[in-house]
Short mmCIF file of C-alpha atoms in Angstrom, two decimals:
data_model
loop_
_atom_site.label_atom_id
_atom_site.label_comp_id
_atom_site.label_asym_id
_atom_site.label_seq_id
_atom_site.Cartn_x
_atom_site.Cartn_y
_atom_site.Cartn_z
CA UNK L 1110 38.07 -69.18 -5.21
CA UNK L 1111 35.66 -66.47 -6.14
CA UNK L 1112 34.11 -64.71 -3.18
CA UNK L 1113 30.33 -64.67 -3.05
CA UNK L 1114 28.88 -61.31 -3.97
CA UNK L 1115 27.13 -59.54 -1.12
CA UNK L 1116 23.77 -58.37 -2.31
CA UNK L 1117 23.09 -54.80 -1.32
CA UNK L 1118 19.56 -54.01 -0.15
CA UNK L 1119 17.39 -52.40 -2.78
CA UNK L 1120 17.34 -48.60 -2.63
CA UNK L 1121 14.36 -46.75 -1.27
CA UNK L 1122 13.56 -45.40 -4.73
CA UNK L 1123 13.72 -48.95 -6.20
CA UNK L 1124 11.38 -50.33 -3.56
CA UNK L 1125 8.91 -47.52 -4.05
CA UNK L 1126 9.08 -48.02 -7.82
CA UNK L 1127 8.28 -51.74 -7.49
CA UNK L 1128 5.46 -51.05 -5.04
CA UNK L 1129 4.00 -48.35 -7.25
CA UNK L 1130 4.17 -50.56 -10.36
CA UNK L 1131 2.36 -53.36 -8.52
CA UNK L 1132 -0.19 -50.90 -7.17
CA UNK L 1133 -0.81 -49.27 -10.56
CA UNK L 1134 -1.11 -52.71 -12.23
CA UNK L 1135 -3.54 -53.91 -9.58
CA UNK L 1136 -5.68 -50.79 -9.86
CA UNK L 1137 -5.77 -50.93 -13.67
CA UNK L 1138 -6.57 -54.68 -13.64
CA UNK L 1139 -9.34 -54.21 -11.07
CA UNK L 1140 -10.80 -51.37 -13.10
CA UNK L 1141 -10.64 -53.51 -16.26
CA UNK L 1142 -12.39 -56.47 -14.59
CA UNK L 1143 -15.02 -54.18 -13.13
CA UNK L 1144 -15.54 -52.53 -16.51
CA UNK L 1145 -15.84 -55.95 -18.21
CA UNK L 1146 -18.38 -57.29 -15.73
CA UNK L 1147 -20.30 -54.04 -15.75
CA UNK L 1148 -20.15 -53.83 -19.56
CA UNK L 1149 -21.41 -57.39 -19.98
CA UNK L 1150 -24.34 -56.73 -17.70
CA UNK L 1151 -25.08 -53.44 -19.44
CA UNK L 1152 -24.86 -55.15 -22.85
CA UNK L 1153 -27.41 -57.79 -21.80
CA UNK L 1154 -29.71 -55.13 -20.38
CA UNK L 1155 -29.41 -53.04 -23.53
CA UNK L 1156 -30.18 -56.11 -25.65
CA UNK L 1157 -33.22 -56.85 -23.45
CA UNK L 1158 -34.57 -53.32 -23.94
CA UNK L 1159 -33.86 -53.48 -27.68
CA UNK L 1160 -35.72 -56.74 -28.31
CA UNK L 1161 -38.62 -55.67 -26.08
CA UNK L 1162 -39.01 -52.45 -28.04
CA UNK L 1163 -38.82 -54.26 -31.37
CA UNK L 1164 -41.37 -56.91 -30.35
CA UNK L 1165 -43.76 -54.29 -28.94
CA UNK L 1166 -43.51 -52.23 -32.14
CA UNK L 1167 -44.34 -55.27 -34.29
CA UNK L 1168 -47.23 -56.30 -32.03
CA UNK L 1169 -48.73 -52.82 -32.24
CA UNK L 1170 -48.55 -52.66 -36.04
CA UNK L 1171 -52.05 -52.60 -37.73
CA UNK L 1172 -50.62 -54.60 -40.64
CA UNK L 1173 -49.69 -57.43 -38.30
CA UNK L 1174 -53.13 -57.38 -36.64
CA UNK L 1175 -54.77 -57.60 -40.05
CA UNK L 1176 -52.45 -60.30 -41.39
CA UNK L 1177 -53.01 -62.67 -38.48
CA UNK L 1178 -56.74 -62.86 -39.47
CA UNK L 1179 -55.96 -64.00 -43.04
CA UNK L 1180 -55.94 -67.70 -44.05
CA UNK L 1181 -52.15 -67.54 -44.78
CA UNK L 1182 -50.50 -65.13 -42.31
CA UNK L 1183 -46.96 -66.18 -43.32
CA UNK L 1184 -47.27 -64.77 -46.81
CA UNK L 1185 -47.64 -61.20 -45.51
CA UNK L 1186 -45.79 -61.44 -42.23
CA UNK L 1187 -42.53 -63.18 -43.30
CA UNK L 1188 -41.26 -60.30 -45.52
CA UNK L 1189 -42.37 -57.78 -42.92
CA UNK L 1190 -40.61 -59.62 -40.08
CA UNK L 1191 -37.36 -59.89 -42.05
CA UNK L 1192 -37.50 -56.21 -42.90
CA UNK L 1193 -37.97 -55.33 -39.22
CA UNK L 1194 -35.15 -57.71 -38.22
CA UNK L 1195 -32.69 -56.00 -40.51
CA UNK L 1196 -33.85 -52.51 -39.56
CA UNK L 1197 -33.69 -53.03 -35.78
CA UNK L 1198 -30.50 -55.12 -35.68
CA UNK L 1199 -32.03 -58.05 -33.81
CA UNK L 1200 -31.25 -61.66 -34.70
CA UNK L 1201 -34.82 -62.89 -35.15
CA UNK L 1202 -38.43 -61.68 -35.23
CA UNK L 1203 -40.89 -64.52 -34.85
CA UNK L 1204 -44.65 -63.98 -35.20
CA UNK L 1205 -46.68 -67.02 -34.07
CA UNK L 1206 -50.16 -68.17 -33.35
CA UNK L 1207 -51.47 -68.27 -29.78
CA UNK L 1208 -50.71 -71.98 -29.90
CA UNK L 1209 -47.01 -71.29 -30.60
CA UNK L 1210 -46.91 -72.22 -34.32
CA UNK L 1211 -44.41 -70.02 -36.16
CA UNK L 1212 -45.62 -67.84 -39.01
CA UNK L 1213 -42.22 -66.20 -39.52
CA UNK L 1214 -38.56 -67.18 -38.89
CA UNK L 1215 -35.13 -66.13 -40.21
CA UNK L 1216 -34.85 -69.68 -41.55
CA UNK L 1217 -37.93 -70.23 -43.76
CA UNK L 1218 -37.65 -74.00 -43.19
CA UNK L 1219 -38.57 -73.42 -39.55
CA UNK L 1220 -41.90 -71.81 -40.42
CA UNK L 1221 -44.79 -73.96 -39.24
CA UNK L 1222 -42.81 -75.46 -36.37
CA UNK L 1223 -43.57 -74.81 -32.76
CA UNK L 1224 -41.84 -71.91 -30.99
CA UNK L 1225 -39.18 -72.96 -28.47
CA UNK L 1226 -39.64 -70.95 -25.31
CA UNK L 1227 -42.20 -69.82 -22.79
CA UNK L 1228 -45.40 -68.07 -23.89
CA UNK L 1229 -47.64 -68.37 -20.83
CA UNK L 1230 -47.34 -64.77 -19.55
CA UNK L 1231 -47.88 -63.39 -23.07
CA UNK L 1232 -51.04 -65.46 -23.49
CA UNK L 1233 -52.30 -63.82 -20.33
CA UNK L 1234 -51.67 -60.42 -21.93
CA UNK L 1235 -48.28 -59.63 -20.31
CA UNK L 1236 -45.09 -58.83 -22.19
CA UNK L 1237 -41.98 -60.44 -20.72
CA UNK L 1238 -38.35 -61.21 -21.53
CA UNK L 1239 -36.08 -64.17 -20.84
CA UNK L 1240 -32.82 -65.89 -21.84
CA UNK L 1241 -33.60 -69.16 -23.60
CA UNK L 1242 -31.89 -71.59 -25.95
CA UNK L 1243 -33.76 -71.83 -29.24
CA UNK L 1244 -32.99 -72.88 -32.78
CA UNK L 1245 -30.34 -70.11 -33.09
CA UNK L 1246 -28.72 -70.97 -29.74
CA UNK L 1247 -28.96 -69.11 -26.43
CA UNK L 1248 -30.60 -65.73 -26.86
CA UNK L 1249 -32.12 -62.85 -24.96
CA UNK L 1250 -35.70 -62.63 -26.17
CA UNK L 1251 -38.95 -60.80 -25.46
CA UNK L 1252 -42.49 -62.10 -26.08
CA UNK L 1253 -45.32 -59.58 -26.57
CA UNK L 1254 -49.02 -60.38 -27.19
CA UNK L 1255 -50.92 -59.08 -30.23
CA UNK L 1256 -54.37 -57.96 -29.12
CA UNK L 1257 -57.33 -58.19 -31.41
CA UNK L 1258 -59.82 -56.05 -29.51
CA UNK L 1259 -62.66 -58.13 -28.10
CA UNK L 1260 -61.07 -61.25 -29.53
CA UNK L 1261 -58.30 -61.10 -26.93
CA UNK L 1262 -54.80 -62.30 -27.79
CA UNK L 1263 -54.77 -63.19 -31.49
CA UNK L 1264 -51.02 -63.75 -31.93
CA UNK L 1265 -47.63 -63.53 -30.24
CA UNK L 1266 -44.47 -61.68 -31.33
CA UNK L 1267 -40.99 -62.67 -30.13
CA UNK L 1268 -37.80 -60.73 -30.94
CA UNK L 1269 -34.35 -61.77 -29.74
CA UNK L 1270 -30.59 -61.28 -29.91
CA UNK L 1271 -28.32 -64.26 -29.54
CA UNK L 1272 -25.87 -64.44 -26.62
CA UNK L 1273 -23.06 -64.92 -29.14
CA UNK L 1274 -23.87 -61.55 -30.66
CA UNK L 1275 -23.90 -59.93 -27.24
CA UNK L 1276 -20.58 -61.60 -26.40
CA UNK L 1277 -19.07 -60.39 -29.64
CA UNK L 1278 -20.06 -56.82 -28.79
CA UNK L 1279 -18.63 -57.24 -25.30
CA UNK L 1280 -15.40 -58.62 -26.76
CA UNK L 1281 -15.14 -55.62 -29.05
CA UNK L 1282 -15.61 -53.28 -26.10
CA UNK L 1283 -13.16 -55.36 -24.08
CA UNK L 1284 -10.53 -54.93 -26.78
CA UNK L 1285 -10.92 -51.18 -26.57
CA UNK L 1286 -10.87 -51.41 -22.79
CA UNK L 1287 -7.71 -53.54 -22.90
CA UNK L 1288 -5.95 -51.00 -25.13
CA UNK L 1289 -7.00 -48.18 -22.82
CA UNK L 1290 -5.85 -50.15 -19.76
CA UNK L 1291 -2.46 -50.85 -21.34
CA UNK L 1292 -2.11 -47.17 -22.24
CA UNK L 1293 -2.97 -46.11 -18.70
CA UNK L 1294 -0.56 -48.69 -17.30
CA UNK L 1295 2.21 -47.49 -19.62
CA UNK L 1296 1.62 -43.84 -18.74
CA UNK L 1297 1.43 -44.65 -15.03
CA UNK L 1298 4.62 -46.70 -15.23
CA UNK L 1299 6.44 -43.93 -17.11
CA UNK L 1300 5.31 -41.31 -14.61
CA UNK L 1301 6.26 -43.56 -11.70
CA UNK L 1302 9.67 -44.17 -13.27
CA UNK L 1303 10.32 -40.44 -13.70
CA UNK L 1304 9.26 -39.67 -10.12
CA UNK L 1305 11.40 -42.47 -8.74
CA UNK L 1306 14.37 -41.40 -10.86
CA UNK L 1307 14.16 -37.99 -9.25
CA UNK L 1308 13.77 -39.60 -5.81
CA UNK L 1309 16.81 -41.79 -6.52
CA UNK L 1310 18.89 -38.73 -7.39
CA UNK L 1311 17.75 -36.90 -4.27
CA UNK L 1312 18.40 -39.88 -1.97
CA UNK L 1313 21.63 -40.81 -3.81
CA UNK L 1314 20.43 -44.37 -4.22
CA UNK L 1315 20.32 -45.07 -0.49
CA UNK L 1316 17.94 -47.57 1.02
CA UNK L 1317 15.59 -46.97 3.93
CA UNK L 1318 18.02 -48.31 6.55
CA UNK L 1319 20.80 -46.05 5.30
CA UNK L 1320 18.50 -43.03 5.30
CA UNK L 1321 17.40 -43.86 8.84
CA UNK L 1322 21.00 -44.13 10.04
CA UNK L 1323 21.89 -40.86 8.30
CA UNK L 1324 19.00 -39.14 10.02
CA UNK L 1325 20.14 -40.48 13.42
CA UNK L 1326 23.73 -39.33 12.77
CA UNK L 1327 22.40 -35.98 11.59
CA UNK L 1328 20.45 -35.43 14.80
CA UNK L 1329 23.36 -36.58 16.97
CA UNK L 1330 25.81 -34.30 15.16
CA UNK L 1331 23.51 -31.30 15.48
CA UNK L 1332 23.26 -31.71 19.24
CA UNK L 1333 26.93 -32.59 19.74
CA UNK L 1334 28.63 -29.85 17.71
CA UNK L 1335 29.70 -26.89 19.82
CA UNK L 1336 29.43 -24.34 17.03
CA UNK L 1337 26.12 -22.80 16.14
CA UNK L 1338 24.65 -24.07 12.89
CA UNK L 1339 21.76 -22.55 10.94
CA UNK L 1340 20.31 -23.47 7.57
CA UNK L 1341 18.19 -20.86 5.81
CA UNK L 1342 15.97 -21.54 2.82
CA UNK L 1343 15.59 -19.33 -0.23
CA UNK L 1344 13.04 -17.14 1.56
CA UNK L 1345 15.48 -16.58 4.44
CA UNK L 1346 13.42 -18.69 6.81
CA UNK L 1347 15.10 -20.94 9.34
CA UNK L 1348 15.02 -24.49 8.01
CA UNK L 1349 17.27 -25.94 10.70
CA UNK L 1350 19.04 -24.72 13.85
CA UNK L 1351 20.98 -26.64 16.49
CA UNK L 1352 21.14 -26.11 20.25
CA UNK L 1353 24.35 -24.08 20.13
CA UNK L 1354 22.84 -21.78 17.50
CA UNK L 1355 19.82 -21.10 19.71
CA UNK L 1356 22.07 -20.34 22.66
CA UNK L 1357 24.44 -18.03 20.76
CA UNK L 1358 21.59 -16.06 19.21
CA UNK L 1359 19.45 -16.05 22.36
CA UNK L 1360 16.49 -17.72 20.64
CA UNK L 1361 13.76 -19.59 22.52
CA UNK L 1362 10.79 -21.67 21.48
CA UNK L 1363 10.06 -23.01 18.01
CA UNK L 1364 11.79 -20.74 15.49
CA UNK L 1365 11.93 -23.15 12.53
CA UNK L 1366 9.98 -21.66 9.63
CA UNK L 1367 10.27 -18.06 10.85
CA UNK L 1368 12.01 -15.37 8.85
CA UNK L 1369 15.37 -14.13 10.08
CA UNK L 1370 14.22 -10.51 10.21
CA UNK L 1371 11.35 -11.52 12.54
CA UNK L 1372 13.54 -13.04 15.26
CA UNK L 1373 14.42 -9.79 17.03
CA UNK L 1374 18.18 -10.15 16.46
CA UNK L 1375 20.53 -7.18 16.44
CA UNK L 1376 20.62 -5.24 13.13
CA UNK L 1377 24.20 -6.30 12.34
CA UNK L 1378 23.46 -10.02 12.85
CA UNK L 1379 20.24 -9.76 10.85
CA UNK L 1380 22.06 -8.02 8.02
CA UNK L 1381 24.78 -10.69 8.00
CA UNK L 1382 22.22 -13.52 7.85
CA UNK L 1383 20.21 -11.86 5.08
CA UNK L 1384 23.26 -11.05 2.95
CA UNK L 1385 23.19 -12.94 -0.38
CA UNK L 1386 26.96 -13.33 -0.61
CA UNK L 1387 29.34 -15.28 1.63
CA UNK L 1388 30.63 -13.81 4.90
CA UNK L 1389 33.95 -14.95 6.37
CA UNK L 1390 34.87 -14.59 10.08
CA UNK L 1391 32.79 -11.47 10.69
CA UNK L 1392 32.50 -10.40 14.33
CA UNK L 1393 29.01 -9.35 15.43
CA UNK L 1394 27.35 -8.59 18.72
CA UNK L 1395 24.15 -10.21 19.90
CA UNK L 1396 22.30 -9.10 23.00
CA UNK L 1397 24.72 -10.92 25.31
CA UNK L 1398 27.50 -12.40 23.21
CA UNK L 1399 30.13 -11.71 20.61
CA UNK L 1400 29.88 -14.19 17.73
CA UNK L 1401 31.96 -14.88 14.66
CA UNK L 1402 29.65 -15.37 11.67
CA UNK L 1403 30.44 -17.35 8.52
CA UNK L 1404 27.84 -17.74 5.76
CA UNK L 1405 27.97 -19.77 2.58
CA UNK L 1406 25.22 -19.72 -0.10
CA UNK L 1407 24.02 -23.14 -1.24
CA UNK L 1408 22.16 -23.98 -4.42
CA UNK L 1409 21.14 -27.43 -5.46
CA UNK L 1410 18.45 -28.14 -8.05
CA UNK L 1411 15.50 -25.92 -7.34
CA UNK L 1412 16.55 -25.24 -3.74
CA UNK L 1413 18.53 -22.20 -2.72
CA UNK L 1414 19.58 -21.28 0.77
CA UNK L 1415 22.42 -20.40 3.08
CA UNK L 1416 24.46 -22.34 5.62
CA UNK L 1417 25.50 -20.24 8.62
CA UNK L 1418 28.03 -21.17 11.29
CA UNK L 1419 28.46 -19.24 14.55
CA UNK L 1420 31.40 -19.31 16.96
CA UNK L 1421 31.33 -17.84 20.43
CA UNK L 1422 33.90 -15.05 20.57
CA UNK L 1423 32.84 -13.60 23.93
CA UNK L 1424 35.49 -15.14 26.16
CA UNK L 1425 38.18 -14.75 23.50
CA UNK L 1426 37.32 -11.06 23.19
CA UNK L 1427 37.43 -10.67 26.98
CA UNK L 1428 40.80 -12.41 27.11
CA UNK L 1429 42.00 -10.21 24.27
CA UNK L 1430 40.91 -7.14 26.24
CA UNK L 1431 42.69 -8.40 29.32
CA UNK L 1432 45.80 -9.07 27.24
CA UNK L 1433 45.65 -5.53 25.89
CA UNK L 1434 45.39 -4.25 29.47
CA UNK L 1435 48.38 -6.33 30.54
CA UNK L 1436 50.31 -5.08 27.53
CA UNK L 1437 49.38 -1.53 28.48
CA UNK L 1438 50.45 -2.12 32.05
CA UNK L 1439 53.77 -3.48 30.84
CA UNK L 1440 54.29 -0.44 28.65
CA UNK L 1441 53.39 1.83 31.56
CA UNK L 1442 55.80 0.02 33.85
CA UNK L 1443 58.52 0.27 31.22
CA UNK L 1444 57.89 3.99 30.93
CA UNK L 1445 57.83 4.41 34.70
CA UNK L 1446 61.07 2.45 35.01
CA UNK L 1447 62.64 4.73 32.44
CA UNK L 1448 61.40 7.81 34.28
CA UNK L 1449 62.55 6.37 37.64
CA UNK L 1450 66.00 5.79 36.16
CA UNK L 1451 66.14 9.41 35.00
CA UNK L 1452 65.09 10.64 38.43
CA UNK L 1453 67.59 8.35 40.12
CA UNK L 1454 70.36 9.71 37.89
CA UNK L 1455 69.30 13.24 38.87
CA UNK L 1456 69.45 12.34 42.59
CA UNK L 1457 72.89 10.72 42.17
CA UNK L 1458 74.16 13.71 40.23
CA UNK L 1459 72.98 16.14 42.94
CA UNK L 1460 74.74 14.05 45.59
CA UNK L 1461 77.93 13.98 43.51
CA UNK L 1462 77.75 17.78 43.26
CA UNK L 1463 77.58 17.97 47.04
CA UNK L 1464 73.95 19.07 47.15
CA UNK L 1465 72.60 16.34 49.39
CA UNK L 1466 69.76 18.42 50.80
CA UNK L 1467 68.46 19.27 47.34
CA UNK L 1468 68.75 15.59 46.36
CA UNK L 1469 66.63 14.56 49.37
CA UNK L 1470 64.02 17.24 48.64
CA UNK L 1471 63.82 16.15 44.98
CA UNK L 1472 63.46 12.46 45.84
CA UNK L 1473 60.85 13.18 48.52
CA UNK L 1474 58.76 15.29 46.14
CA UNK L 1475 58.83 12.62 43.46
CA UNK L 1476 57.88 9.90 45.95
CA UNK L 1477 54.96 11.91 47.30
CA UNK L 1478 53.71 12.62 43.78
CA UNK L 1479 53.88 8.96 42.78
CA UNK L 1480 52.28 7.76 46.01
CA UNK L 1481 49.43 10.29 46.10
CA UNK L 1482 47.22 8.56 43.49
CA UNK L 1483 47.99 5.13 44.89
CA UNK L 1484 46.98 6.22 48.36
CA UNK L 1485 43.85 7.88 47.00
CA UNK L 1486 42.76 4.78 45.06
CA UNK L 1487 43.50 2.35 47.87
CA UNK L 1488 41.69 4.51 50.41
CA UNK L 1489 38.57 5.04 48.28
CA UNK L 1490 38.28 1.74 46.40
CA UNK L 1491 38.65 -1.31 48.62
CA UNK L 1492 37.51 -3.67 45.87
CA UNK L 1493 40.81 -5.17 44.64
CA UNK L 1494 39.80 -5.66 41.01
CA UNK L 1495 38.62 -2.07 40.57
CA UNK L 1496 41.60 -0.67 42.51
CA UNK L 1497 44.11 -2.58 40.37
CA UNK L 1498 42.32 -1.52 37.19
CA UNK L 1499 42.30 2.16 38.16
CA UNK L 1500 45.99 2.14 39.12
CA UNK L 1501 46.92 0.53 35.84
CA UNK L 1502 44.78 2.89 33.80
CA UNK L 1503 46.24 5.87 35.70
CA UNK L 1504 49.76 4.77 34.70
CA UNK L 1505 48.65 4.36 31.08
CA UNK L 1506 46.98 7.77 31.07
CA UNK L 1507 50.07 9.42 32.55
CA UNK L 1508 52.17 7.81 29.84
CA UNK L 1509 49.97 9.49 27.24
CA UNK L 1510 50.02 12.86 28.97
CA UNK L 1511 46.52 12.63 30.43
CA UNK L 1512 45.75 13.12 34.10
CA UNK L 1513 43.38 10.50 35.59
CA UNK L 1514 41.83 11.54 38.90
CA UNK L 1515 39.21 10.06 41.22
CA UNK L 1516 36.17 12.13 42.13
CA UNK L 1517 35.91 13.17 45.75
CA UNK L 1518 32.77 11.09 46.35
CA UNK L 1519 34.36 7.86 45.10
CA UNK L 1520 33.88 5.09 47.68
CA UNK L 1521 33.56 1.31 47.29
CA UNK L 1522 33.98 -1.03 50.27
CA UNK L 1523 35.48 -4.48 49.95
CA UNK L 1524 32.91 -7.29 49.64
CA UNK L 1525 30.23 -4.93 48.34
CA UNK L 1526 29.99 -6.49 44.90
CA UNK L 1527 27.61 -9.50 44.72
CA UNK L 1528 28.86 -12.87 43.39
CA UNK L 1529 26.50 -12.51 40.43
CA UNK L 1530 28.41 -9.48 39.13
CA UNK L 1531 31.50 -10.92 37.38
CA UNK L 1532 34.78 -9.07 37.84
CA UNK L 1533 35.46 -9.59 34.16
CA UNK L 1534 32.37 -7.55 33.26
CA UNK L 1535 33.53 -4.75 35.59
CA UNK L 1536 36.91 -4.73 33.85
CA UNK L 1537 35.15 -4.65 30.46
CA UNK L 1538 32.87 -1.75 31.40
CA UNK L 1539 35.23 0.50 33.34
CA UNK L 1540 38.33 -0.38 31.31
CA UNK L 1541 36.72 0.47 27.95
CA UNK L 1542 35.16 3.68 29.29
CA UNK L 1543 38.51 4.86 30.68
CA UNK L 1544 40.36 3.88 27.49
CA UNK L 1545 37.91 5.85 25.35
CA UNK L 1546 38.07 8.83 27.73
CA UNK L 1547 41.89 8.84 27.72
CA UNK L 1548 41.99 8.65 23.95
CA UNK L 1549 39.49 11.51 23.64
CA UNK L 1550 41.31 13.67 26.21
CA UNK L 1551 44.69 13.00 24.60
CA UNK L 1552 43.51 14.21 21.19
CA UNK L 1553 41.89 17.41 22.55
CA UNK L 1554 43.57 20.82 22.17
CA UNK L 1555 43.61 21.41 25.93
CA UNK L 1556 45.22 19.68 28.90
CA UNK L 1557 43.93 16.14 29.07
CA UNK L 1558 41.92 15.14 32.11
CA UNK L 1559 39.77 12.13 32.95
CA UNK L 1560 37.58 12.04 36.06
CA UNK L 1561 36.41 8.66 37.36
CA UNK L 1562 33.64 8.16 39.89
CA UNK L 1563 32.98 4.80 41.51
CA UNK L 1564 30.52 4.52 44.36
CA UNK L 1565 27.58 2.55 45.67
CA UNK L 1566 24.26 4.28 46.10
CA UNK L 1567 20.61 3.21 46.36
CA UNK L 1568 21.46 -0.48 45.84
CA UNK L 1569 23.39 0.22 42.67
CA UNK L 1570 27.03 0.46 41.66
CA UNK L 1571 27.64 3.81 39.93
CA UNK L 1572 30.49 4.03 37.42
CA UNK L 1573 30.94 7.48 35.86
CA UNK L 1574 33.78 8.46 33.51
CA UNK L 1575 34.11 12.00 32.16
CA UNK L 1576 36.84 13.51 29.97
CA UNK L 1577 38.04 16.83 28.65
CA UNK L 1578 37.84 15.74 25.03
CA UNK L 1579 35.71 17.14 22.20
CA UNK L 1580 32.60 15.28 23.35
CA UNK L 1581 29.99 13.51 21.20
CA UNK L 1582 27.82 15.30 18.65
CA UNK L 1583 24.12 15.44 19.48
CA UNK L 1584 23.14 13.57 16.31
CA UNK L 1585 25.51 10.70 17.19
CA UNK L 1586 24.25 10.00 20.73
CA UNK L 1587 22.09 7.08 19.55
CA UNK L 1588 24.93 5.61 17.47
CA UNK L 1589 27.83 5.55 19.94
CA UNK L 1590 26.99 2.07 21.24
CA UNK L 1591 26.67 0.57 17.78
CA UNK L 1592 29.49 -1.75 16.79
CA UNK L 1593 31.82 -0.01 14.36
CA UNK L 1594 31.10 3.57 15.51
CA UNK L 1595 34.14 5.66 16.36
CA UNK L 1596 34.82 9.34 16.87
CA UNK L 1597 37.61 9.00 14.34
CA UNK L 1598 35.43 7.29 11.76
CA UNK L 1599 31.67 7.76 12.30
CA UNK L 1600 31.05 5.37 9.43
CA UNK L 1601 32.21 1.76 9.39
CA UNK L 1602 35.33 1.60 11.56
CA UNK L 1603 38.46 -0.35 10.69
CA UNK L 1604 38.76 -3.86 12.05
CA UNK L 1605 39.31 -3.74 15.80
CA UNK L 1606 37.95 -0.23 16.29
CA UNK L 1607 34.51 0.86 17.42
CA UNK L 1608 33.99 -2.25 19.56
CA UNK L 1609 34.63 -0.93 23.09
CA UNK L 1610 31.37 0.91 23.71
CA UNK L 1611 29.39 -1.90 22.10
CA UNK L 1612 31.00 -4.32 24.57
CA UNK L 1613 30.18 -1.92 27.41
CA UNK L 1614 26.51 -1.86 26.51
CA UNK L 1615 26.45 -5.62 26.10
CA UNK L 1616 28.02 -6.23 29.53
CA UNK L 1617 25.72 -3.68 31.19
CA UNK L 1618 22.61 -5.27 29.63
CA UNK L 1619 23.81 -8.73 30.64
CA UNK L 1620 23.95 -7.63 34.27
CA UNK L 1621 20.62 -5.80 34.24
CA UNK L 1622 22.08 -2.28 34.33
CA UNK L 1623 21.81 0.93 32.34
CA UNK L 1624 24.28 3.18 30.57
CA UNK L 1625 23.73 6.85 29.67
CA UNK L 1626 25.71 9.49 27.83
CA UNK L 1627 25.93 13.09 28.97
CA UNK L 1628 28.26 16.11 29.10
CA UNK L 1629 31.22 16.10 31.49
CA UNK L 1630 32.07 19.11 33.69
CA UNK L 1631 35.48 18.92 32.02
CA UNK L 1632 33.84 19.78 28.71
CA UNK L 1633 33.85 16.39 27.00
CA UNK L 1634 31.63 13.29 27.15
CA UNK L 1635 30.51 11.63 30.34
CA UNK L 1636 29.27 8.04 30.53
CA UNK L 1637 27.25 6.90 33.53
CA UNK L 1638 26.71 3.20 34.22
CA UNK L 1639 24.42 1.84 36.92
CA UNK L 1640 24.60 -1.83 37.87
CA UNK L 1641 22.25 -3.42 40.43
CA UNK L 1642 23.98 -4.77 43.53
CA UNK L 1643 21.04 -6.95 44.62
CA UNK L 1644 20.84 -10.57 43.54
CA UNK L 1645 18.19 -11.08 40.87
CA UNK L 1646 16.03 -14.08 40.29
CA UNK L 1647 15.42 -15.64 36.90
CA UNK L 1648 12.40 -13.38 36.42
CA UNK L 1649 14.53 -10.32 36.99
CA UNK L 1650 12.93 -9.38 40.34
CA UNK L 1651 15.22 -8.60 43.29
CA UNK L 1652 15.42 -11.49 45.69
#
């Protein structure tokens, strides 16, 4: 058995096409009816003016006034009336006596008969017009008196056009009107068809319900997706942005319709969004986050734009930094284990040689040297996160031949750091500064040295890291915190380099602090970070 075919609702374009066709047809028909009614009335009025003018002209003619006084007025007036009838285009010109007896008529057999129609107003000296049925059928006629001076009204003149003639003229005009109406309807239908064909292509033949559901799904998907999504038009204005995109870029308020370069984004992000070509997994820094940017140009019909996706890379980057630190600690421990084994072999060898006193002195000296920095860090820095970080970095620096020391005024008590200052940000700031300082001191042509200062003063946490490296050129001071800058490659740095100081500045800004670059007493660069220890409200004012 054949299944009944489910009828799909008509598409939106099809419905609009049907509605527009009906609307255009109704408008054209209404205009045609109005034009017909108006034209018929205008034709009757024009005929009325025409016959009135013709009758008045005949009544004012001196020849007519003279002929009506003759014994046989018809002999002179009949040829004259026919000549006037043909010249003016009226259907009849009747000249009659005041008693209504015809002296002229288009049908000579009707001469001498009484005029069919009203003559009273004309006999009183007034010209008038009316529609009356006479010997030629219904007609629009005018009756005008012929004045004979002191004699008063000596004759009457009537001129008329039959209703059939008027109707024939209206029908001729209606034919033209009908052709024009059909042409307008055809042109309107063709234009409507073309517009709806384009609408059908743009809506892919979907009906209104389907478009409504798609719009609902579209809105739900925009709010639900965790990645940032932007759509830019051909003028690089934001056409669409979801909640995650606003959060990742730090945008507030209504930004739809604004140009990308007017949003106050960082130069690297702005450049990536304005780029005409595609971008794949590029890492960029915003004011507070690290985002992975992907862009894909889109062109369809006359529309050109770009689709941009953003992924939050902040936590992944922090975890990657922590993993690098753990890896460094492991390497440092491996190196220290190797060195401890060497020292242990030396102690055992001295004992085997019978030099026990020298073995004890050697072991004691090595133990004191290894314990000195640990004791110094533990005594000065009671904050466990900072103490662990400094001990690990000291081991890494020693592995690379660089001495890491604490300044004499270093002092941080346990519990000093507020809950609003994340330990992860402290690790990011101090860890990257120490790593950069160790790298700079290691590559210098003099003994490597890194001096770290950590202390609380005036309601702020002071972090200062100086090195004995080559320092930073004066013309590069403003560029050191830009992503991609590196002392080894002042231009665009290889992937993975030139990110540390940019992360430092980002973390410092996120916590309401400042970072400055100066010259270290050791001869290299010195970075000074100040982070507020007071809890801040949402307006940024200390509570």
